[in-house]
DNA sequence: ATCGGAAGCT
DNA sequence: AGCTTCCGAT
């Protein structure tokens, strides 16, 4: 009863107005009745604080350790958490108990020996159930050597919420890696918000012929639209995207598209690399998708992607027709793509793929090194869920 | 400071 | 399920 009174007068902030511009979309909160509560989860809250510069004196990322953060003012963090949850009696002792419950869930772990220092298991949060963009279809006889095309499809058996949390965490990690801080999280899962994104698209962000918007390189996911499993039909596609469902090759209709479900489970980073490699020819600037119903390749801002100079014809051809390219060149180009993805993830790539100035003939050592690094990371970071 | 069991709450 | 509250042990 006392608590009820306190609830009414605790001055807690309605969740959706908490930190303007930083309110999480609906998915961050569970449905009111069941199961669980509508309340924000603690790890969301922690990420939220970490995301906001104003709380840098209270909680902050640990420099140099991905996902590691230090609670600089434990009682203040507890107070903020208590305010959010309308639990005025909250203190660090209780909050830390809640954090400890995350150990078994592998959301967090403690950094031993460092006071008030915890670390997010971003590996789990980021790389499992990475969204599937790909729709496999039979290779059209004349167009592509690859049988991979692109759309936005929910992996079957993957909860929407988990996937979206994944994207969020990935965004946050990406921001951390690139040294960005603050700013809101530009996610639009509704399909009904045509607002321009507030952040530039990631380097090398080329639009895909997926009909729903852009596909972004690893670490630079941007607003996209989710189609729940089982709802990928032309009508709902149209309703959500406002565009007709068409494959880039002009092959009409979803009936000819096969959902690329990776099953219920995981896309390992290695698989991801493979996918990237397979689809890499779509991502090269200037490589438009012929027959794409959406016309010129565009970024989210609607600006045209740089085109290959017309005298770079041989390069362009090598992009469009991987199957007819010399294997070693194709291999090098794909590895370069992987390297760029890697660099994009780490925010150190200022210029995206730019065939004219650098990339096709970069030294083998370089890309091989990157590929190896990425593979090593995938081995050490990947976790299978329990 | 940190851990984790136990019980309670929503 | 996801905490919150309490507390004894390390």
mmCIF file of C-alpha atoms (C1' of nucleotides) in Angstrom:
data_model
loop_
_atom_site.group_PDB
_atom_site.id
_atom_site.type_symbol
_atom_site.label_atom_id
_atom_site.label_comp_id
_atom_site.label_asym_id
_atom_site.label_seq_id
_atom_site.Cartn_x
_atom_site.Cartn_y
_atom_site.Cartn_z
ATOM 1 C CA UNK A 1 0.000 0.000 0.000
ATOM 2 C CA UNK A 2 2.796 2.314 0.874
ATOM 3 C CA UNK A 3 4.319 1.382 -2.417
ATOM 4 C CA UNK A 4 1.157 2.251 -4.275
ATOM 5 C CA UNK A 5 1.204 5.662 -2.760
ATOM 6 C CA UNK A 6 4.815 6.035 -3.681
ATOM 7 C CA UNK A 7 4.069 4.951 -7.209
ATOM 8 C CA UNK A 8 1.615 7.737 -7.573
ATOM 9 C CA UNK A 9 4.020 10.336 -6.319
ATOM 10 C CA UNK A 10 7.396 9.048 -7.190
ATOM 11 C CA UNK A 11 7.657 11.361 -10.150
ATOM 12 C CA UNK A 12 8.800 8.615 -12.395
ATOM 13 C CA UNK A 13 8.945 9.541 -16.011
ATOM 14 C CA UNK A 14 6.650 7.905 -18.513
ATOM 15 C CA UNK A 15 8.838 5.553 -20.446
ATOM 16 C CA UNK A 16 8.060 6.886 -23.859
ATOM 17 C CA UNK A 17 9.109 10.369 -22.870
ATOM 18 C CA UNK A 18 12.235 9.382 -21.131
ATOM 19 C CA UNK A 19 15.194 11.076 -22.714
ATOM 20 C CA UNK A 20 13.638 12.720 -25.720
ATOM 21 C CA UNK A 21 14.838 11.208 -28.897
ATOM 22 C CA UNK A 22 16.001 8.151 -27.104
ATOM 23 C CA UNK A 23 12.713 6.486 -26.442
ATOM 24 C CA UNK A 24 12.857 2.929 -27.496
ATOM 25 C CA UNK A 25 10.294 1.653 -29.928
ATOM 26 C CA UNK A 26 7.520 -0.531 -28.657
ATOM 27 C CA UNK A 27 9.469 -3.698 -28.990
ATOM 28 C CA UNK A 28 11.718 -2.680 -26.140
ATOM 29 C CA UNK A 29 8.838 -3.064 -23.766
ATOM 30 C CA UNK A 30 6.896 -6.175 -23.288
ATOM 31 C CA UNK A 31 3.174 -6.255 -23.622
ATOM 32 C CA UNK A 32 1.360 -5.036 -20.584
ATOM 33 C CA UNK A 33 -0.345 -8.146 -19.415
ATOM 34 C CA UNK A 34 1.814 -11.103 -20.138
ATOM 35 C CA UNK A 35 4.364 -12.385 -19.909
ATOM 36 C CA UNK A 36 6.617 -10.119 -17.940
ATOM 37 C CA UNK A 37 5.857 -6.497 -17.633
ATOM 38 C CA UNK A 38 5.682 -3.466 -19.755
ATOM 39 C CA UNK A 39 8.660 -2.043 -17.958
ATOM 40 C CA UNK A 40 11.927 -1.498 -19.611
ATOM 41 C CA UNK A 41 14.511 -4.115 -18.861
ATOM 42 C CA UNK A 42 17.581 -3.220 -16.931
ATOM 43 C CA UNK A 43 20.022 -3.920 -19.693
ATOM 44 C CA UNK A 44 18.060 -1.718 -22.049
ATOM 45 C CA UNK A 45 18.230 0.976 -19.459
ATOM 46 C CA UNK A 46 21.946 0.573 -18.998
ATOM 47 C CA UNK A 47 22.506 0.792 -22.731
ATOM 48 C CA UNK A 48 20.318 3.835 -22.815
ATOM 49 C CA UNK A 49 22.388 5.586 -20.188
ATOM 50 C CA UNK A 50 25.580 4.584 -21.933
ATOM 51 C CA UNK A 51 24.218 6.015 -25.111
ATOM 52 C CA UNK A 52 23.602 9.398 -23.594
ATOM 53 C CA UNK A 53 26.458 11.781 -23.094
ATOM 54 C CA UNK A 54 24.699 13.509 -20.257
ATOM 55 C CA UNK A 55 25.289 10.481 -18.088
ATOM 56 C CA UNK A 56 28.952 10.131 -18.887
ATOM 57 C CA UNK A 57 29.869 11.023 -15.348
ATOM 58 C CA UNK A 58 27.586 8.332 -13.998
ATOM 59 C CA UNK A 59 28.224 5.440 -16.326
ATOM 60 C CA UNK A 60 30.468 5.122 -19.342
ATOM 61 C CA UNK A 61 31.996 2.701 -21.761
ATOM 62 C CA UNK A 62 35.407 1.505 -20.821
ATOM 63 C CA UNK A 63 37.790 2.668 -23.450
ATOM 64 C CA UNK A 64 39.349 -0.059 -25.469
ATOM 65 C CA UNK A 65 37.204 -2.889 -24.196
ATOM 66 C CA UNK A 66 34.268 -3.510 -26.437
ATOM 67 C CA UNK A 67 31.090 -3.785 -24.460
ATOM 68 C CA UNK A 68 32.721 -3.073 -21.144
ATOM 69 C CA UNK A 69 31.354 -0.285 -19.050
ATOM 70 C CA UNK A 70 32.078 1.272 -15.695
ATOM 71 C CA UNK A 71 29.487 2.461 -13.268
ATOM 72 C CA UNK A 72 31.163 5.547 -11.972
ATOM 73 C CA UNK A 73 28.425 6.497 -9.579
ATOM 74 C CA UNK A 74 26.637 3.322 -8.499
ATOM 75 C CA UNK A 75 24.123 4.944 -6.217
ATOM 76 C CA UNK A 76 23.193 7.465 -8.863
ATOM 77 C CA UNK A 77 22.635 4.783 -11.468
ATOM 78 C CA UNK A 78 20.508 2.952 -8.926
ATOM 79 C CA UNK A 79 18.576 6.118 -8.234
ATOM 80 C CA UNK A 80 17.898 6.627 -11.945
ATOM 81 C CA UNK A 81 16.864 3.015 -12.310
ATOM 82 C CA UNK A 82 14.621 3.320 -9.309
ATOM 83 C CA UNK A 83 13.067 6.421 -10.743
ATOM 84 C CA UNK A 84 12.371 4.672 -13.997
ATOM 85 C CA UNK A 85 10.855 1.686 -12.318
ATOM 86 C CA UNK A 86 9.092 3.697 -9.680
ATOM 87 C CA UNK A 87 11.110 1.973 -7.018
ATOM 88 C CA UNK A 88 12.334 4.759 -4.783
ATOM 89 C CA UNK A 89 14.009 2.275 -2.466
ATOM 90 C CA UNK A 90 16.309 1.069 -5.193
ATOM 91 C CA UNK A 91 19.963 1.070 -4.378
ATOM 92 C CA UNK A 92 23.115 -0.325 -5.891
ATOM 93 C CA UNK A 93 22.947 -3.461 -3.789
ATOM 94 C CA UNK A 94 19.620 -4.352 -5.359
ATOM 95 C CA UNK A 95 20.503 -3.178 -8.807
ATOM 96 C CA UNK A 96 23.677 -5.194 -8.774
ATOM 97 C CA UNK A 97 21.687 -8.285 -7.823
ATOM 98 C CA UNK A 98 19.607 -7.737 -10.928
ATOM 99 C CA UNK A 99 22.777 -7.365 -12.945
ATOM 100 C CA UNK A 100 24.048 -10.624 -11.490
ATOM 101 C CA UNK A 101 20.990 -12.383 -12.793
ATOM 102 C CA UNK A 102 22.258 -11.468 -16.230
ATOM 103 C CA UNK A 103 25.351 -13.585 -15.752
ATOM 104 C CA UNK A 104 23.526 -16.832 -16.296
ATOM 105 C CA UNK A 105 21.626 -15.366 -19.185
ATOM 106 C CA UNK A 106 24.919 -14.409 -20.727
ATOM 107 C CA UNK A 107 23.827 -10.876 -21.294
ATOM 108 C CA UNK A 108 26.470 -9.527 -18.954
ATOM 109 C CA UNK A 109 29.468 -10.676 -17.100
ATOM 110 C CA UNK A 110 31.621 -9.149 -14.456
ATOM 111 C CA UNK A 111 35.045 -7.849 -15.202
ATOM 112 C CA UNK A 112 36.938 -9.302 -12.326
ATOM 113 C CA UNK A 113 39.233 -7.062 -10.400
ATOM 114 C CA UNK A 114 37.686 -3.871 -11.709
ATOM 115 C CA UNK A 115 35.269 -2.183 -9.386
ATOM 116 C CA UNK A 116 31.790 -1.564 -10.754
ATOM 117 C CA UNK A 117 32.872 -2.787 -14.135
ATOM 118 C CA UNK A 118 30.727 -5.076 -16.235
ATOM 119 C CA UNK A 119 30.810 -6.211 -19.776
ATOM 120 C CA UNK A 120 28.064 -6.860 -22.249
ATOM 121 C CA UNK A 121 28.195 -10.079 -24.152
ATOM 122 C CA UNK A 122 27.832 -8.280 -27.414
ATOM 123 C CA UNK A 123 28.938 -11.367 -29.198
ATOM 124 C CA UNK A 124 25.725 -13.056 -28.346
ATOM 125 C CA UNK A 125 23.665 -9.977 -28.809
ATOM 126 C CA UNK A 126 25.091 -9.044 -32.106
ATOM 127 C CA UNK A 127 25.979 -11.980 -34.122
ATOM 128 C CA UNK A 128 23.299 -14.464 -33.438
ATOM 129 C CA UNK A 129 20.283 -14.320 -35.597
ATOM 130 C CA UNK A 130 21.719 -11.642 -37.688
ATOM 131 C CA UNK A 131 18.936 -10.561 -39.965
ATOM 132 C CA UNK A 132 18.591 -12.438 -43.140
ATOM 133 C CA UNK A 133 18.469 -10.229 -46.098
ATOM 134 C CA UNK A 134 18.794 -12.832 -48.678
ATOM 135 C CA UNK A 135 16.296 -14.594 -50.750
ATOM 136 C CA UNK A 136 17.633 -17.426 -52.764
ATOM 137 C CA UNK A 137 16.099 -17.968 -56.066
ATOM 138 C CA UNK A 138 17.041 -19.939 -59.070
ATOM 139 C CA UNK A 139 19.722 -18.129 -60.955
ATOM 140 C CA UNK A 140 18.279 -16.374 -63.938
ATOM 141 C CA UNK A 141 20.051 -17.802 -66.927
ATOM 142 C CA UNK A 142 21.568 -14.636 -68.247
ATOM 143 C CA UNK A 143 21.974 -12.191 -65.448
ATOM 144 C CA UNK A 144 23.827 -13.389 -62.434
ATOM 145 C CA UNK A 145 26.314 -16.031 -61.751
ATOM 146 C CA UNK A 146 25.258 -16.058 -58.167
ATOM 147 C CA UNK A 147 22.025 -17.447 -56.930
ATOM 148 C CA UNK A 148 21.721 -14.975 -54.148
ATOM 149 C CA UNK A 149 19.416 -12.078 -54.248
ATOM 150 C CA UNK A 150 18.111 -9.849 -51.632
ATOM 151 C CA UNK A 151 15.059 -9.063 -49.659
ATOM 152 C CA UNK A 152 14.202 -8.470 -46.074
ATOM 153 C CA UNK A 153 12.937 -11.562 -44.459
ATOM 154 C CA UNK A 154 12.555 -12.608 -40.887
ATOM 155 C CA UNK A 155 14.321 -15.785 -40.142
ATOM 156 C CA UNK A 156 11.695 -18.256 -39.184
ATOM 157 C CA UNK A 157 11.476 -19.119 -35.543
ATOM 158 C CA UNK A 158 13.276 -16.006 -34.530
ATOM 159 C CA UNK A 159 11.397 -13.723 -32.308
ATOM 160 C CA UNK A 160 10.951 -10.284 -33.652
ATOM 161 C CA UNK A 161 11.953 -8.875 -30.363
ATOM 162 C CA UNK A 162 15.183 -10.754 -30.189
ATOM 163 C CA UNK A 163 16.093 -9.749 -33.663
ATOM 164 C CA UNK A 164 15.396 -6.149 -33.005
ATOM 165 C CA UNK A 165 17.327 -6.215 -29.786
ATOM 166 C CA UNK A 166 20.099 -7.664 -31.795
ATOM 167 C CA UNK A 167 20.049 -4.787 -34.181
ATOM 168 C CA UNK A 168 19.932 -2.324 -31.359
ATOM 169 C CA UNK A 169 22.882 -3.856 -29.659
ATOM 170 C CA UNK A 170 24.726 -3.926 -32.895
ATOM 171 C CA UNK A 171 24.021 -0.291 -33.475
ATOM 172 C CA UNK A 172 25.239 0.566 -30.040
ATOM 173 C CA UNK A 173 28.383 -1.425 -30.464
ATOM 174 C CA UNK A 174 28.933 0.112 -33.813
ATOM 175 C CA UNK A 175 28.592 3.533 -32.282
ATOM 176 C CA UNK A 176 30.975 2.594 -29.578
ATOM 177 C CA UNK A 177 33.489 1.317 -32.029
ATOM 178 C CA UNK A 178 33.254 4.384 -34.172
ATOM 179 C CA UNK A 179 33.478 6.660 -31.183
ATOM 180 C CA UNK A 180 30.036 8.073 -31.669
ATOM 181 C CA UNK A 181 28.040 8.854 -28.588
ATOM 182 C CA UNK A 182 24.706 10.341 -27.970
ATOM 183 C CA UNK A 183 22.158 10.896 -30.642
ATOM 184 C CA UNK A 184 19.102 8.844 -30.921
ATOM 185 C CA UNK A 185 18.750 5.429 -32.310
ATOM 186 C CA UNK A 186 17.347 5.788 -35.749
ATOM 187 C CA UNK A 187 15.284 2.708 -36.039
ATOM 188 C CA UNK A 188 12.070 2.452 -37.822
ATOM 189 C CA UNK A 189 10.475 -0.909 -37.797
ATOM 190 C CA UNK A 190 7.040 0.294 -38.560
ATOM 191 C CA UNK A 191 7.234 0.717 -42.256
ATOM 192 C CA UNK A 192 5.103 3.784 -41.959
ATOM 193 C CA UNK A 193 7.626 6.423 -41.176
ATOM 194 C CA UNK A 194 9.133 8.079 -44.195
ATOM 195 C CA UNK A 195 11.219 10.478 -42.147
ATOM 196 C CA UNK A 196 14.687 10.934 -43.343
ATOM 197 C CA UNK A 197 17.235 9.173 -41.227
ATOM 198 C CA UNK A 198 19.205 11.389 -38.955
ATOM 199 C CA UNK A 199 22.457 9.626 -39.450
ATOM 200 C CA UNK A 200 24.345 9.215 -42.619
ATOM 201 C CA UNK A 201 24.247 5.796 -44.065
ATOM 202 C CA UNK A 202 27.199 3.672 -43.319
ATOM 203 C CA UNK A 203 30.181 3.818 -45.562
ATOM 204 C CA UNK A 204 29.645 1.728 -48.570
ATOM 205 C CA UNK A 205 25.966 1.619 -47.954
ATOM 206 C CA UNK A 206 24.546 0.742 -51.261
ATOM 207 C CA UNK A 207 20.924 0.215 -51.872
ATOM 208 C CA UNK A 208 19.905 -3.269 -52.694
ATOM 209 C CA UNK A 209 17.311 -4.297 -55.119
ATOM 210 C CA UNK A 210 15.274 -5.594 -52.273
ATOM 211 C CA UNK A 211 12.423 -3.238 -52.836
ATOM 212 C CA UNK A 212 12.208 -2.359 -49.190
ATOM 213 C CA UNK A 213 15.056 0.028 -48.813
ATOM 214 C CA UNK A 214 18.716 -0.218 -48.282
ATOM 215 C CA UNK A 215 20.817 -3.025 -47.118
ATOM 216 C CA UNK A 216 23.748 -1.919 -45.109
ATOM 217 C CA UNK A 217 27.087 -3.419 -44.413
ATOM 218 C CA UNK A 218 27.750 -5.163 -41.187
ATOM 219 C CA UNK A 219 27.659 -2.720 -38.343
ATOM 220 C CA UNK A 220 25.655 -0.153 -40.212
ATOM 221 C CA UNK A 221 22.162 -1.375 -40.164
ATOM 222 C CA UNK A 222 19.641 1.314 -40.734
ATOM 223 C CA UNK A 223 15.922 1.558 -40.698
ATOM 224 C CA UNK A 224 14.400 -1.380 -42.351
ATOM 225 C CA UNK A 225 11.170 -3.108 -42.340
ATOM 226 C CA UNK A 226 10.431 -6.421 -40.852
ATOM 227 C CA UNK A 227 8.145 -8.886 -42.343
ATOM 228 C CA UNK A 228 7.036 -11.401 -39.788
ATOM 229 C CA UNK A 229 7.429 -15.005 -40.775
ATOM 230 C CA UNK A 230 4.654 -16.279 -42.894
ATOM 231 C CA UNK A 231 3.584 -12.876 -44.024
ATOM 232 C CA UNK A 232 5.756 -12.474 -47.009
ATOM 233 C CA UNK A 233 3.193 -12.144 -49.660
ATOM 234 C CA UNK A 234 2.874 -9.510 -52.270
ATOM 235 C CA UNK A 235 0.078 -7.710 -50.490
ATOM 236 C CA UNK A 236 1.795 -7.274 -47.157
ATOM 237 C CA UNK A 237 5.014 -6.435 -48.859
ATOM 238 C CA UNK A 238 3.217 -3.750 -50.761
ATOM 239 C CA UNK A 239 1.474 -2.534 -47.634
ATOM 240 C CA UNK A 240 4.669 -2.262 -45.677
ATOM 241 C CA UNK A 241 6.945 -0.955 -48.322
ATOM 242 C CA UNK A 242 4.582 0.940 -50.509
ATOM 243 C CA UNK A 243 6.232 -0.724 -53.426
ATOM 244 C CA UNK A 244 5.395 -3.618 -55.577
ATOM 245 C CA UNK A 245 7.155 -6.802 -54.810
ATOM 246 C CA UNK A 246 9.508 -7.460 -57.590
ATOM 247 C CA UNK A 247 12.744 -9.195 -57.927
ATOM 248 C CA UNK A 248 15.652 -7.269 -59.282
ATOM 249 C CA UNK A 249 15.927 -9.298 -62.370
ATOM 250 C CA UNK A 250 12.409 -8.421 -63.277
ATOM 251 C CA UNK A 251 11.210 -11.873 -62.521
ATOM 252 C CA UNK A 252 7.784 -11.178 -61.217
ATOM 253 C CA UNK A 253 6.184 -12.147 -58.018
ATOM 254 C CA UNK A 254 7.113 -13.749 -54.768
ATOM 255 C CA UNK A 255 6.058 -17.118 -56.012
ATOM 256 C CA UNK A 256 9.353 -17.395 -57.736
ATOM 257 C CA UNK A 257 11.247 -16.382 -54.659
ATOM 258 C CA UNK A 258 12.196 -18.810 -52.043
ATOM 259 C CA UNK A 259 12.526 -17.654 -48.521
ATOM 260 C CA UNK A 260 16.013 -18.009 -47.321
ATOM 261 C CA UNK A 261 15.368 -19.133 -43.845
ATOM 262 C CA UNK A 262 18.403 -20.202 -42.027
ATOM 263 C CA UNK A 263 16.248 -22.314 -39.913
ATOM 264 C CA UNK A 264 15.367 -21.332 -36.510
ATOM 265 C CA UNK A 265 18.793 -20.823 -35.306
ATOM 266 C CA UNK A 266 21.921 -19.002 -35.968
ATOM 267 C CA UNK A 267 23.711 -17.369 -38.683
ATOM 268 C CA UNK A 268 27.269 -17.633 -37.709
ATOM 269 C CA UNK A 269 29.535 -14.854 -38.618
ATOM 270 C CA UNK A 270 31.301 -17.185 -40.928
ATOM 271 C CA UNK A 271 28.087 -17.847 -42.740
ATOM 272 C CA UNK A 272 27.576 -14.153 -42.725
ATOM 273 C CA UNK A 273 30.897 -13.621 -44.362
ATOM 274 C CA UNK A 274 29.985 -16.128 -46.972
ATOM 275 C CA UNK A 275 26.739 -14.373 -47.589
ATOM 276 C CA UNK A 276 28.504 -11.091 -47.875
ATOM 277 C CA UNK A 277 30.942 -12.568 -50.246
ATOM 278 C CA UNK A 278 28.212 -14.099 -52.306
ATOM 279 C CA UNK A 279 26.298 -10.937 -52.628
ATOM 280 C CA UNK A 280 29.278 -8.669 -52.825
ATOM 281 C CA UNK A 281 28.769 -7.921 -56.447
ATOM 282 C CA UNK A 282 25.598 -6.126 -55.535
ATOM 283 C CA UNK A 283 27.339 -3.810 -53.173
ATOM 284 C CA UNK A 284 29.938 -2.384 -55.379
ATOM 285 C CA UNK A 285 29.216 1.234 -56.137
ATOM 286 C CA UNK A 286 27.904 1.778 -59.578
ATOM 287 C CA UNK A 287 26.675 -1.719 -59.972
ATOM 288 C CA UNK A 288 23.033 -1.187 -60.397
ATOM 289 C CA UNK A 289 20.549 -3.925 -60.613
ATOM 290 C CA UNK A 290 19.292 -4.107 -64.078
ATOM 291 C CA UNK A 291 15.600 -4.582 -64.204
ATOM 292 C CA UNK A 292 15.185 -3.334 -60.666
ATOM 293 C CA UNK A 293 11.711 -1.971 -60.334
ATOM 294 C CA UNK A 294 12.927 0.880 -58.192
ATOM 295 C CA UNK A 295 15.048 2.459 -60.806
ATOM 296 C CA UNK A 296 18.440 3.888 -60.020
ATOM 297 C CA UNK A 297 20.314 2.636 -57.053
ATOM 298 C CA UNK A 298 19.691 4.998 -54.220
ATOM 299 C CA UNK A 299 20.749 5.500 -50.689
ATOM 300 C CA UNK A 300 18.304 6.106 -47.908
ATOM 301 C CA UNK A 301 18.655 9.786 -48.534
ATOM 302 C CA UNK A 302 17.690 9.254 -52.079
ATOM 303 C CA UNK A 303 20.996 10.331 -53.493
ATOM 304 C CA UNK A 304 22.422 8.354 -56.282
ATOM 305 C CA UNK A 305 25.279 6.092 -55.611
ATOM 306 C CA UNK A 306 28.476 6.935 -57.347
ATOM 307 C CA UNK A 307 28.683 5.331 -60.695
ATOM 308 C CA UNK A 308 31.564 3.616 -62.191
ATOM 309 C CA UNK A 309 33.229 5.775 -64.753
ATOM 310 C CA UNK A 310 32.305 4.553 -68.171
ATOM 311 C CA UNK A 311 35.876 3.819 -68.987
ATOM 312 C CA UNK A 312 36.058 1.479 -66.062
ATOM 313 C CA UNK A 313 34.090 -0.948 -68.068
ATOM 314 C CA UNK A 314 36.138 -3.968 -67.392
ATOM 315 C CA UNK A 315 35.777 -3.496 -63.691
ATOM 316 C CA UNK A 316 32.087 -2.994 -64.012
ATOM 317 C CA UNK A 317 31.733 -6.130 -65.989
ATOM 318 C CA UNK A 318 33.658 -8.070 -63.494
ATOM 319 C CA UNK A 319 31.202 -6.921 -60.898
ATOM 320 C CA UNK A 320 28.150 -7.803 -62.817
ATOM 321 C CA UNK A 321 29.200 -11.159 -63.996
ATOM 322 C CA UNK A 322 31.149 -12.875 -61.290
ATOM 323 C CA UNK A 323 30.737 -16.227 -62.879
ATOM 324 C CA UNK A 324 32.589 -15.142 -65.948
ATOM 325 C CA UNK A 325 35.413 -13.520 -64.065
ATOM 326 C CA UNK A 326 38.733 -15.104 -63.519
ATOM 327 C CA UNK A 327 38.421 -16.947 -60.229
ATOM 328 C CA UNK A 328 41.431 -15.380 -58.608
ATOM 329 C CA UNK A 329 40.222 -11.897 -59.368
ATOM 330 C CA UNK A 330 36.791 -12.674 -58.100
ATOM 331 C CA UNK A 331 38.277 -14.171 -55.026
ATOM 332 C CA UNK A 332 40.338 -11.102 -54.405
ATOM 333 C CA UNK A 333 37.400 -8.824 -54.917
ATOM 334 C CA UNK A 334 35.222 -10.773 -52.546
ATOM 335 C CA UNK A 335 37.909 -10.788 -49.956
ATOM 336 C CA UNK A 336 38.181 -7.087 -50.374
ATOM 337 C CA UNK A 337 34.516 -6.785 -49.774
ATOM 338 C CA UNK A 338 34.865 -8.789 -46.612
ATOM 339 C CA UNK A 339 37.708 -6.595 -45.581
ATOM 340 C CA UNK A 340 35.621 -3.535 -46.138
ATOM 341 C CA UNK A 341 32.841 -4.992 -44.115
ATOM 342 C CA UNK A 342 35.300 -5.622 -41.388
ATOM 343 C CA UNK A 343 36.662 -2.125 -41.547
ATOM 344 C CA UNK A 344 33.201 -0.683 -41.685
ATOM 345 C CA UNK A 345 32.366 -2.530 -38.536
ATOM 346 C CA UNK A 346 35.301 -1.007 -36.861
ATOM 347 C CA UNK A 347 34.570 2.421 -38.152
ATOM 348 C CA UNK A 348 38.003 2.876 -39.585
ATOM 349 C CA UNK A 349 37.058 2.968 -43.189
ATOM 350 C CA UNK A 350 36.711 6.495 -44.369
ATOM 351 C CA UNK A 351 36.091 5.706 -47.973
ATOM 352 C CA UNK A 352 33.911 2.845 -48.934
ATOM 353 C CA UNK A 353 34.674 0.541 -51.735
ATOM 354 C CA UNK A 354 36.087 2.621 -54.473
ATOM 355 C CA UNK A 355 37.281 0.518 -57.305
ATOM 356 C CA UNK A 356 38.776 3.377 -59.234
ATOM 357 C CA UNK A 357 41.218 4.418 -56.601
ATOM 358 C CA UNK A 358 42.154 1.499 -54.514
ATOM 359 C CA UNK A 359 40.586 -1.592 -54.072
ATOM 360 C CA UNK A 360 40.649 -4.156 -56.742
ATOM 361 C CA UNK A 361 44.357 -4.463 -56.697
ATOM 362 C CA UNK A 362 45.153 -3.958 -53.102
ATOM 363 C CA UNK A 363 47.809 -6.245 -51.883
ATOM 364 C CA UNK A 364 46.831 -9.790 -51.263
ATOM 365 C CA UNK A 365 48.511 -9.704 -47.940
ATOM 366 C CA UNK A 366 46.230 -6.977 -46.762
ATOM 367 C CA UNK A 367 42.975 -8.627 -47.565
ATOM 368 C CA UNK A 368 44.145 -11.999 -46.532
ATOM 369 C CA UNK A 369 45.084 -10.559 -43.188
ATOM 370 C CA UNK A 370 41.694 -8.969 -42.809
ATOM 371 C CA UNK A 371 39.908 -12.082 -43.778
ATOM 372 C CA UNK A 372 41.898 -14.051 -41.276
ATOM 373 C CA UNK A 373 41.205 -11.515 -38.568
ATOM 374 C CA UNK A 374 37.535 -11.645 -39.283
ATOM 375 C CA UNK A 375 37.512 -15.384 -39.212
ATOM 376 C CA UNK A 376 39.370 -15.398 -35.957
ATOM 377 C CA UNK A 377 36.931 -12.964 -34.487
ATOM 378 C CA UNK A 378 34.077 -15.093 -35.616
ATOM 379 C CA UNK A 379 35.622 -18.061 -33.904
ATOM 380 C CA UNK A 380 36.229 -16.330 -30.637
ATOM 381 C CA UNK A 381 33.137 -14.212 -30.483
ATOM 382 C CA UNK A 382 30.450 -16.499 -31.591
ATOM 383 C CA UNK A 383 28.315 -18.123 -29.012
ATOM 384 C CA UNK A 384 25.607 -20.564 -29.561
ATOM 385 C CA UNK A 385 22.572 -19.886 -27.449
ATOM 386 C CA UNK A 386 21.692 -22.296 -24.742
ATOM 387 C "C1'" DA B 1 32.801 -5.214 -3.353
ATOM 388 C "C1'" DT B 2 30.902 -9.258 -5.022
ATOM 389 C "C1'" DC B 3 28.297 -13.444 -5.037
ATOM 390 C "C1'" DG B 4 24.137 -16.180 -5.179
ATOM 391 C "C1'" DG B 5 20.175 -18.448 -2.480
ATOM 392 C "C1'" DA B 6 15.570 -17.656 -1.092
ATOM 393 C "C1'" DA B 7 11.275 -15.601 -1.135
ATOM 394 C "C1'" DG B 8 8.113 -12.216 -2.859
ATOM 395 C "C1'" DC B 9 5.980 -9.171 -6.244
ATOM 396 C "C1'" DT B 10 3.673 -8.062 -10.766
ATOM 397 C "C1'" DA C 1 10.001 -13.821 -16.555
ATOM 398 C "C1'" DG C 2 12.303 -10.191 -14.663
ATOM 399 C "C1'" DC C 3 13.177 -8.253 -11.407
ATOM 400 C "C1'" DT C 4 13.091 -6.523 -5.945
ATOM 401 C "C1'" DT C 5 14.147 -7.337 -1.361
ATOM 402 C "C1'" DC C 6 16.913 -9.353 2.044
ATOM 403 C "C1'" DC C 7 20.879 -11.442 3.655
ATOM 404 C "C1'" DG C 8 24.800 -14.600 4.892
ATOM 405 C "C1'" DA C 9 29.197 -15.882 2.921
ATOM 406 C "C1'" DT C 10 33.620 -14.757 0.767
#
